[in-house]
Short mmCIF file of C-alpha atoms in Angstrom, two decimals:
data_model
loop_
_atom_site.label_atom_id
_atom_site.label_comp_id
_atom_site.label_asym_id
_atom_site.label_seq_id
_atom_site.Cartn_x
_atom_site.Cartn_y
_atom_site.Cartn_z
CA UNK A 1 -10.61 -29.48 -8.46
CA UNK A 2 -12.04 -30.71 -5.00
CA UNK A 3 -12.98 -27.64 -2.82
CA UNK A 4 -14.75 -27.74 0.48
CA UNK A 5 -17.88 -25.49 0.86
CA UNK A 6 -17.46 -21.87 1.56
CA UNK A 7 -19.60 -21.74 5.13
CA UNK A 8 -16.72 -23.43 7.17
CA UNK A 9 -14.03 -21.55 6.02
CA UNK A 10 -15.35 -18.06 5.39
CA UNK A 11 -15.12 -16.73 9.01
CA UNK A 12 -11.51 -18.01 9.78
CA UNK A 13 -10.36 -16.82 6.30
CA UNK A 14 -11.83 -13.27 6.87
CA UNK A 15 -10.25 -12.97 10.25
CA UNK A 16 -6.97 -14.02 8.72
CA UNK A 17 -7.34 -11.72 5.71
CA UNK A 18 -8.08 -8.73 8.15
CA UNK A 19 -4.89 -9.54 10.24
CA UNK A 20 -2.82 -9.61 6.97
CA UNK A 21 -4.25 -6.32 6.08
CA UNK A 22 -3.57 -5.00 9.41
CA UNK A 23 -0.11 -6.01 9.13
CA UNK A 24 0.24 -4.92 5.98
CA UNK A 25 -1.04 -1.20 7.12
CA UNK A 26 1.26 -1.13 10.03
CA UNK A 27 4.26 -2.05 8.20
CA UNK A 28 3.55 0.39 5.42
CA UNK A 29 2.86 3.19 8.05
CA UNK A 30 6.32 2.98 9.59
CA UNK A 31 7.99 3.63 6.36
CA UNK A 32 8.25 7.44 6.97
CA UNK A 33 9.65 7.20 10.29
CA UNK A 34 12.34 4.89 8.89
CA UNK A 35 13.22 7.20 5.94
CA UNK A 36 13.25 10.51 7.31
CA UNK A 37 16.47 10.19 9.30
CA UNK A 38 18.01 9.10 6.11
CA UNK A 39 16.71 11.95 4.32
CA UNK A 40 17.79 14.32 7.21
CA UNK A 41 21.30 12.85 6.71
CA UNK A 42 21.73 14.01 3.25
CA UNK A 43 19.84 11.57 1.01
CA UNK A 44 17.14 12.91 -1.31
CA UNK A 45 13.73 11.47 -0.99
CA UNK A 46 13.51 9.99 -4.32
CA UNK A 47 16.89 8.10 -3.83
CA UNK A 48 15.40 6.87 -0.51
CA UNK A 49 12.42 5.51 -2.52
CA UNK A 50 14.65 3.73 -4.74
CA UNK A 51 16.69 2.18 -2.08
CA UNK A 52 13.46 1.02 -0.48
CA UNK A 53 12.21 -0.63 -3.59
CA UNK A 54 15.36 -1.82 -5.21
CA UNK A 55 16.40 -3.50 -1.76
CA UNK A 56 13.06 -5.04 -1.41
CA UNK A 57 13.44 -6.44 -5.00
CA UNK A 58 16.88 -7.84 -4.26
CA UNK A 59 15.42 -9.62 -1.18
CA UNK A 60 12.59 -11.19 -3.16
CA UNK A 61 14.78 -12.38 -6.13
CA UNK A 62 14.64 -15.99 -4.67
CA UNK A 63 10.86 -15.69 -4.84
CA UNK A 64 10.94 -14.35 -8.41
CA UNK A 65 13.26 -16.99 -9.68
CA UNK A 66 10.95 -19.84 -7.80
CA UNK A 67 7.96 -18.34 -9.67
CA UNK A 68 9.71 -17.30 -12.73
CA UNK A 69 6.73 -19.08 -14.70
CA UNK A 70 4.55 -16.32 -13.70
CA UNK A 71 6.25 -14.03 -16.39
CA UNK A 72 4.83 -16.23 -19.00
CA UNK A 73 1.36 -16.82 -17.35
CA UNK A 74 0.50 -13.19 -16.77
CA UNK A 75 2.87 -10.97 -17.99
CA UNK A 76 0.56 -7.87 -18.44
CA UNK A 77 -0.55 -8.30 -14.80
CA UNK A 78 2.99 -7.96 -13.46
CA UNK A 79 3.75 -5.16 -15.76
CA UNK A 80 0.95 -3.41 -14.56
CA UNK A 81 1.45 -4.00 -10.87
CA UNK A 82 4.91 -2.84 -11.05
CA UNK A 83 4.09 0.19 -13.10
CA UNK A 84 1.06 1.35 -11.14
CA UNK A 85 1.20 -0.33 -7.72
CA UNK A 86 5.05 0.37 -7.11
CA UNK A 87 6.45 2.89 -9.62
CA UNK A 88 3.48 4.95 -10.45
CA UNK A 89 1.98 5.63 -6.97
CA UNK A 90 5.45 6.92 -5.73
CA UNK A 91 6.27 9.02 -8.60
CA UNK A 92 2.81 10.60 -8.69
CA UNK A 93 2.86 11.19 -4.83
CA UNK A 94 6.43 12.92 -5.09
CA UNK A 95 5.51 15.05 -8.01
CA UNK A 96 2.27 16.12 -6.01
CA UNK A 97 4.15 17.23 -2.80
CA UNK A 98 6.42 19.17 -5.07
CA UNK A 99 3.58 21.49 -5.68
CA UNK A 100 0.74 21.22 -2.94
CA UNK A 101 0.99 20.70 0.66
CA UNK A 102 1.80 17.11 1.93
CA UNK A 103 -1.35 16.92 3.85
CA UNK A 104 -3.39 17.62 0.82
CA UNK A 105 -1.59 15.31 -1.26
CA UNK A 106 -2.09 12.38 1.18
CA UNK A 107 -5.85 13.21 1.63
CA UNK A 108 -6.41 13.09 -2.16
CA UNK A 109 -4.31 10.06 -2.46
CA UNK A 110 -6.21 8.11 0.30
CA UNK A 111 -9.40 8.96 -1.84
CA UNK A 112 -8.33 5.53 -3.45
CA UNK A 113 -10.88 3.48 -1.39
CA UNK A 114 -13.88 5.41 -2.27
CA UNK A 115 -12.55 5.48 -6.00
CA UNK A 116 -12.23 1.66 -5.68
CA UNK A 117 -15.80 1.36 -4.29
CA UNK A 118 -16.86 3.25 -7.53
CA UNK A 119 -14.79 0.71 -9.83
CA UNK A 120 -16.22 -2.47 -8.00
CA UNK A 121 -19.54 -1.19 -8.42
CA UNK A 122 -19.83 0.62 -11.75
CA UNK A 123 -17.10 -1.15 -13.73
CA UNK A 124 -17.04 -4.75 -12.42
CA UNK A 125 -20.59 -4.29 -11.35
CA UNK A 126 -20.26 -6.10 -8.15
CA UNK A 127 -22.20 -5.26 -4.90
CA UNK A 128 -20.92 -3.13 -2.19
CA UNK A 129 -21.75 -3.41 1.39
CA UNK A 130 -23.16 -0.78 2.98
CA UNK A 131 -20.62 -0.82 5.72
CA UNK A 132 -17.89 -0.48 3.43
CA UNK A 133 -19.32 2.43 1.78
CA UNK A 134 -19.74 4.17 4.86
CA UNK A 135 -16.45 3.02 6.48
CA UNK A 136 -14.79 4.83 3.61
CA UNK A 137 -16.57 8.03 3.94
CA UNK A 138 -15.67 8.00 7.87
CA UNK A 139 -12.12 7.16 7.30
CA UNK A 140 -11.59 9.88 4.77
CA UNK A 141 -13.08 12.43 7.18
CA UNK A 142 -10.79 11.06 9.93
CA UNK A 143 -7.71 11.43 7.72
CA UNK A 144 -8.62 15.11 6.85
CA UNK A 145 -7.98 15.47 10.75
CA UNK A 146 -4.95 13.08 10.56
CA UNK A 147 -3.04 15.17 7.84
CA UNK A 148 -4.49 18.32 9.41
CA UNK A 149 -5.53 19.32 5.61
CA UNK A 150 -6.49 22.89 6.72
CA UNK A 151 -2.98 23.96 7.37
CA UNK A 152 -1.47 25.46 4.34
CA UNK A 153 -4.51 24.29 2.37
CA UNK A 154 -4.02 25.78 -1.20
CA UNK A 155 -4.77 24.84 -4.82
CA UNK A 156 -2.60 24.02 -7.80
CA UNK A 157 -4.23 22.22 -10.61
CA UNK A 158 -1.27 20.17 -11.53
CA UNK A 159 -0.19 19.12 -8.18
CA UNK A 160 -3.84 18.15 -7.61
CA UNK A 161 -3.83 15.90 -10.98
CA UNK A 162 -0.54 14.21 -9.61
CA UNK A 163 -2.24 13.26 -6.19
CA UNK A 164 -5.42 11.87 -8.15
CA UNK A 165 -3.03 9.91 -10.12
CA UNK A 166 -1.33 8.56 -6.98
CA UNK A 167 -4.91 7.67 -5.94
CA UNK A 168 -5.93 5.92 -9.28
CA UNK A 169 -2.62 3.85 -8.89
CA UNK A 170 -3.30 2.97 -5.55
CA UNK A 171 -6.71 1.52 -7.01
CA UNK A 172 -4.59 -0.24 -9.36
CA UNK A 173 -2.89 -1.99 -6.51
CA UNK A 174 -6.15 -3.58 -5.13
CA UNK A 175 -7.51 -4.53 -8.39
CA UNK A 176 -4.33 -6.04 -9.78
CA UNK A 177 -3.80 -7.87 -6.64
CA UNK A 178 -6.99 -9.22 -6.74
CA UNK A 179 -7.07 -10.30 -10.28
CA UNK A 180 -3.71 -12.21 -9.77
CA UNK A 181 -5.45 -14.76 -7.84
CA UNK A 182 -8.57 -14.95 -10.31
CA UNK A 183 -8.90 -16.29 -13.74
CA UNK A 184 -7.60 -19.28 -15.77
CA UNK A 185 -3.89 -18.51 -15.05
CA UNK A 186 -3.70 -17.53 -11.47
CA UNK A 187 -0.45 -16.18 -10.06
CA UNK A 188 1.03 -16.84 -6.70
CA UNK A 189 0.61 -13.43 -4.45
CA UNK A 190 4.37 -13.92 -3.63
CA UNK A 191 5.15 -13.71 -7.44
CA UNK A 192 2.92 -10.57 -7.84
CA UNK A 193 4.84 -8.90 -5.02
CA UNK A 194 8.32 -9.97 -6.08
CA UNK A 195 7.79 -9.29 -9.80
CA UNK A 196 6.12 -6.27 -9.17
CA UNK A 197 8.85 -4.76 -7.08
CA UNK A 198 11.34 -5.91 -9.57
CA UNK A 199 9.80 -3.96 -12.28
CA UNK A 200 8.83 -0.96 -10.14
CA UNK A 201 12.77 -0.96 -9.26
CA UNK A 202 13.76 -0.96 -12.99
CA UNK A 203 11.50 2.00 -13.65
CA UNK A 204 12.43 3.92 -10.56
CA UNK A 205 16.08 3.49 -11.61
CA UNK A 206 15.43 5.15 -15.12
CA UNK A 207 13.86 7.90 -13.21
CA UNK A 208 16.03 8.49 -10.26
CA UNK A 209 19.43 7.79 -11.78
CA UNK A 210 20.88 6.47 -8.31
CA UNK A 211 24.38 6.26 -9.66
CA UNK A 212 24.53 10.04 -9.21
CA UNK A 213 23.60 10.12 -5.59
CA UNK A 214 25.84 10.16 -2.78
CA UNK A 215 25.45 7.08 -0.66
CA UNK A 216 28.11 7.97 1.85
CA UNK A 217 25.42 8.76 4.42
CA UNK A 218 24.45 5.14 4.75
CA UNK A 219 27.83 4.18 6.29
CA UNK A 220 27.52 6.88 9.02
CA UNK A 221 24.95 7.43 11.72
CA UNK A 222 21.60 9.03 12.26
CA UNK A 223 19.33 10.63 14.95
CA UNK A 224 16.07 9.63 16.00
CA UNK A 225 14.15 11.33 18.83
CA UNK A 226 17.72 12.26 20.03
CA UNK A 227 19.35 8.92 19.98
CA UNK A 228 22.19 8.10 17.61
CA UNK A 229 22.16 4.81 15.74
CA UNK A 230 23.87 3.35 12.51
CA UNK A 231 22.18 4.56 9.38
CA UNK A 232 21.88 1.11 8.04
CA UNK A 233 19.34 0.04 10.76
CA UNK A 234 16.41 2.16 9.76
CA UNK A 235 17.45 1.40 6.06
CA UNK A 236 17.22 -2.32 6.89
CA UNK A 237 13.91 -1.94 8.64
CA UNK A 238 12.47 0.43 5.57
CA UNK A 239 13.32 -2.30 3.18
CA UNK A 240 12.28 -5.81 4.89
CA UNK A 241 9.54 -4.49 7.10
CA UNK A 242 8.10 -1.25 5.42
CA UNK A 243 8.24 -2.72 1.82
CA UNK A 244 8.82 -6.62 1.75
CA UNK A 245 6.61 -7.28 4.49
CA UNK A 246 3.92 -4.66 3.75
CA UNK A 247 3.79 -5.56 0.13
CA UNK A 248 3.44 -9.64 0.72
CA UNK A 249 1.06 -9.52 3.55
CA UNK A 250 -1.06 -6.86 1.67
CA UNK A 251 -1.10 -9.00 -1.75
CA UNK A 252 -1.61 -12.53 0.04
CA UNK A 253 -4.77 -10.81 1.96
CA UNK A 254 -6.22 -10.55 -1.49
CA UNK A 255 -7.62 -14.16 -0.84
CA UNK A 256 -9.76 -13.33 2.15
CA UNK A 257 -11.13 -9.63 1.86
CA UNK A 258 -13.00 -7.71 -0.81
CA UNK A 259 -10.96 -4.67 -2.20
CA UNK A 260 -13.25 -1.93 -0.73
CA UNK A 261 -12.86 -3.15 2.71
CA UNK A 262 -9.17 -3.55 2.53
CA UNK A 263 -8.99 -0.25 0.89
CA UNK A 264 -10.65 1.17 4.12
CA UNK A 265 -8.37 -0.71 6.19
CA UNK A 266 -5.36 0.47 4.67
CA UNK A 267 -6.24 3.97 5.58
CA UNK A 268 -4.92 2.98 9.04
CA UNK A 269 -1.37 3.40 7.48
CA UNK A 270 -1.53 7.32 7.67
CA UNK A 271 -2.60 6.75 11.60
CA UNK A 272 0.37 4.39 12.16
CA UNK A 273 2.72 6.73 10.32
CA UNK A 274 1.54 9.71 12.57
CA UNK A 275 1.84 7.82 15.71
CA UNK A 276 5.25 6.16 15.06
CA UNK A 277 6.60 9.67 14.07
CA UNK A 278 5.02 10.57 17.57
CA UNK A 279 7.04 8.02 19.53
CA UNK A 280 10.23 7.48 17.33
CA UNK A 281 10.82 11.02 15.96
CA UNK A 282 9.22 12.88 18.82
CA UNK A 283 6.62 14.65 16.53
CA UNK A 284 3.75 16.18 18.43
CA UNK A 285 0.31 14.56 17.95
CA UNK A 286 -2.48 16.99 18.35
CA UNK A 287 -6.01 16.73 19.48
CA UNK A 288 -7.51 16.95 15.85
CA UNK A 289 -5.14 14.04 14.77
CA UNK A 290 -6.03 12.03 17.78
CA UNK A 291 -9.62 12.53 16.82
CA UNK A 292 -8.89 11.79 13.33
CA UNK A 293 -7.18 8.46 14.01
CA UNK A 294 -10.30 7.43 16.05
CA UNK A 295 -12.48 8.15 13.09
CA UNK A 296 -10.38 6.13 10.66
CA UNK A 297 -10.39 3.37 13.09
CA UNK A 298 -14.23 3.58 13.40
CA UNK A 299 -14.55 3.68 9.55
CA UNK A 300 -12.18 0.43 9.31
CA UNK A 301 -14.14 -1.44 11.91
CA UNK A 302 -17.63 -0.55 10.12
CA UNK A 303 -16.05 -1.70 6.94
CA UNK A 304 -14.77 -4.88 8.10
CA UNK A 305 -17.53 -5.99 10.18
CA UNK A 306 -20.08 -5.89 7.60
CA UNK A 307 -20.75 -9.28 5.73
CA UNK A 308 -19.49 -9.36 2.13
CA UNK A 309 -22.14 -8.46 -0.39
CA UNK A 310 -21.43 -11.42 -2.54
CA UNK A 311 -22.57 -13.76 -0.01
CA UNK A 312 -26.20 -12.83 -0.59
CA UNK A 313 -25.94 -12.17 -4.40
CA UNK A 314 -27.03 -14.33 -7.14
CA UNK A 315 -24.97 -16.71 -8.67
CA UNK A 316 -24.13 -14.34 -11.59
CA UNK A 317 -23.85 -11.12 -9.51
CA UNK A 318 -20.59 -12.15 -7.81
CA UNK A 319 -18.04 -14.90 -7.35
CA UNK A 320 -17.98 -16.79 -4.06
CA UNK A 321 -15.17 -15.51 -1.70
CA UNK A 322 -13.27 -18.85 -1.05
CA UNK A 323 -9.86 -19.21 -1.72
CA UNK A 324 -7.53 -22.34 -1.49
CA UNK A 325 -5.16 -20.48 0.77
CA UNK A 326 -2.20 -18.21 0.24
CA UNK A 327 0.10 -20.70 0.40
CA UNK A 328 -1.14 -22.28 -3.11
CA UNK A 329 0.07 -21.34 -6.18
CA UNK A 330 -2.99 -19.48 -6.77
CA UNK A 331 -5.19 -22.41 -7.63
CA UNK A 332 -7.84 -21.27 -5.59
CA UNK A 333 -9.99 -18.39 -6.99
CA UNK A 334 -10.80 -15.74 -4.40
CA UNK A 335 -14.10 -13.94 -5.08
CA UNK A 336 -13.20 -10.37 -4.84
CA UNK A 337 -9.77 -10.21 -3.15
CA UNK A 338 -7.98 -7.62 -0.81
CA UNK A 339 -5.45 -5.75 -2.62
CA UNK A 340 -4.15 -3.38 -0.52
CA UNK A 341 -2.07 -0.16 -0.78
CA UNK A 342 0.80 1.40 -1.06
CA UNK A 343 1.34 0.65 -2.61
CA UNK A 344 3.37 0.86 -3.91
CA UNK A 345 5.60 2.16 -1.57
CA UNK A 346 5.77 5.32 0.26
CA UNK A 347 8.47 7.47 1.16
CA UNK A 348 8.31 10.52 3.60
CA UNK A 349 5.78 13.11 3.83
CA UNK A 350 8.41 15.77 4.44
CA UNK A 351 6.42 17.94 7.12
CA UNK A 352 5.67 14.92 9.72
CA UNK A 353 7.01 11.83 8.05
CA UNK A 354 3.52 10.68 7.45
CA UNK A 355 3.39 8.47 4.51
CA UNK A 356 1.26 6.96 1.82
CA UNK A 357 1.56 3.81 -0.30
CA UNK A 358 3.40 6.03 -2.55
CA UNK A 359 5.90 7.79 -0.26
#
């Protein structure tokens, strides 16, 4: 029950949280670059996503067993995380890109941070910093350039609804990751990641029916930017880096950043996806995308450099943002934690291997 005051630990914790959120965004951003060669080799996008989520769930089985008590402590939270942050965001994203252009679907999905700001302000009734709000707007404008939303712009009501579903599922990623560290029965963020991926894998198994897929391409080779390499290498990268590392670092950072700020930082994922596709797949990066990437960076910097709104709030307005640290079993209660998405998971954009947490 003993806890040090917030003042000495807040700056270092905020820096650590920002670092973890950046690692998560970078890891998520590389998922499309790793997945695209597998899709080009013959695997369907949905089966690549199943491989990614199920492989990550298997890798985290020891953590799930160690924290098996979490199932009894917060079963609803774990089920919600697996349903929304893993399976939901992916299913909605792929349903969206089957009807509307990839760039439009990505842009709508990345409305998650502004939606998250609205949820925190009007549902949770917690204060929002001006920097987070401005940063979210600037980042969304930059994303419009990164995904070149004007190319093939079209409107399909059902496709837009699916993309909005992915955005709301992304909000669920942040909110549920934050909720896991709070309340009378906190859950270790590692347990949230492990059980969320396990539940997501079960749901995606029912959706994709992987036993009907031809997995022989995994035993062959793939081509990345003119270079031939074994297919299992990008598959391993996609599972261990773009999923395990991405989810674990994103959820742990919940103890150090507020969800609105974390959501803006998560927008960097689309920039990373575009840059890695440029470097590793040889896809051209045009001036609008470069300018958009700079806008996203500007928005993320504006959001994370603002002081937490809770710091100056009255005692009843918000919870102090102090955490016992990510290594604990969640016994320390973070104020408003970072959740980022993406989130679920993300597959491939199809046109330029740009991804979202739901790809």
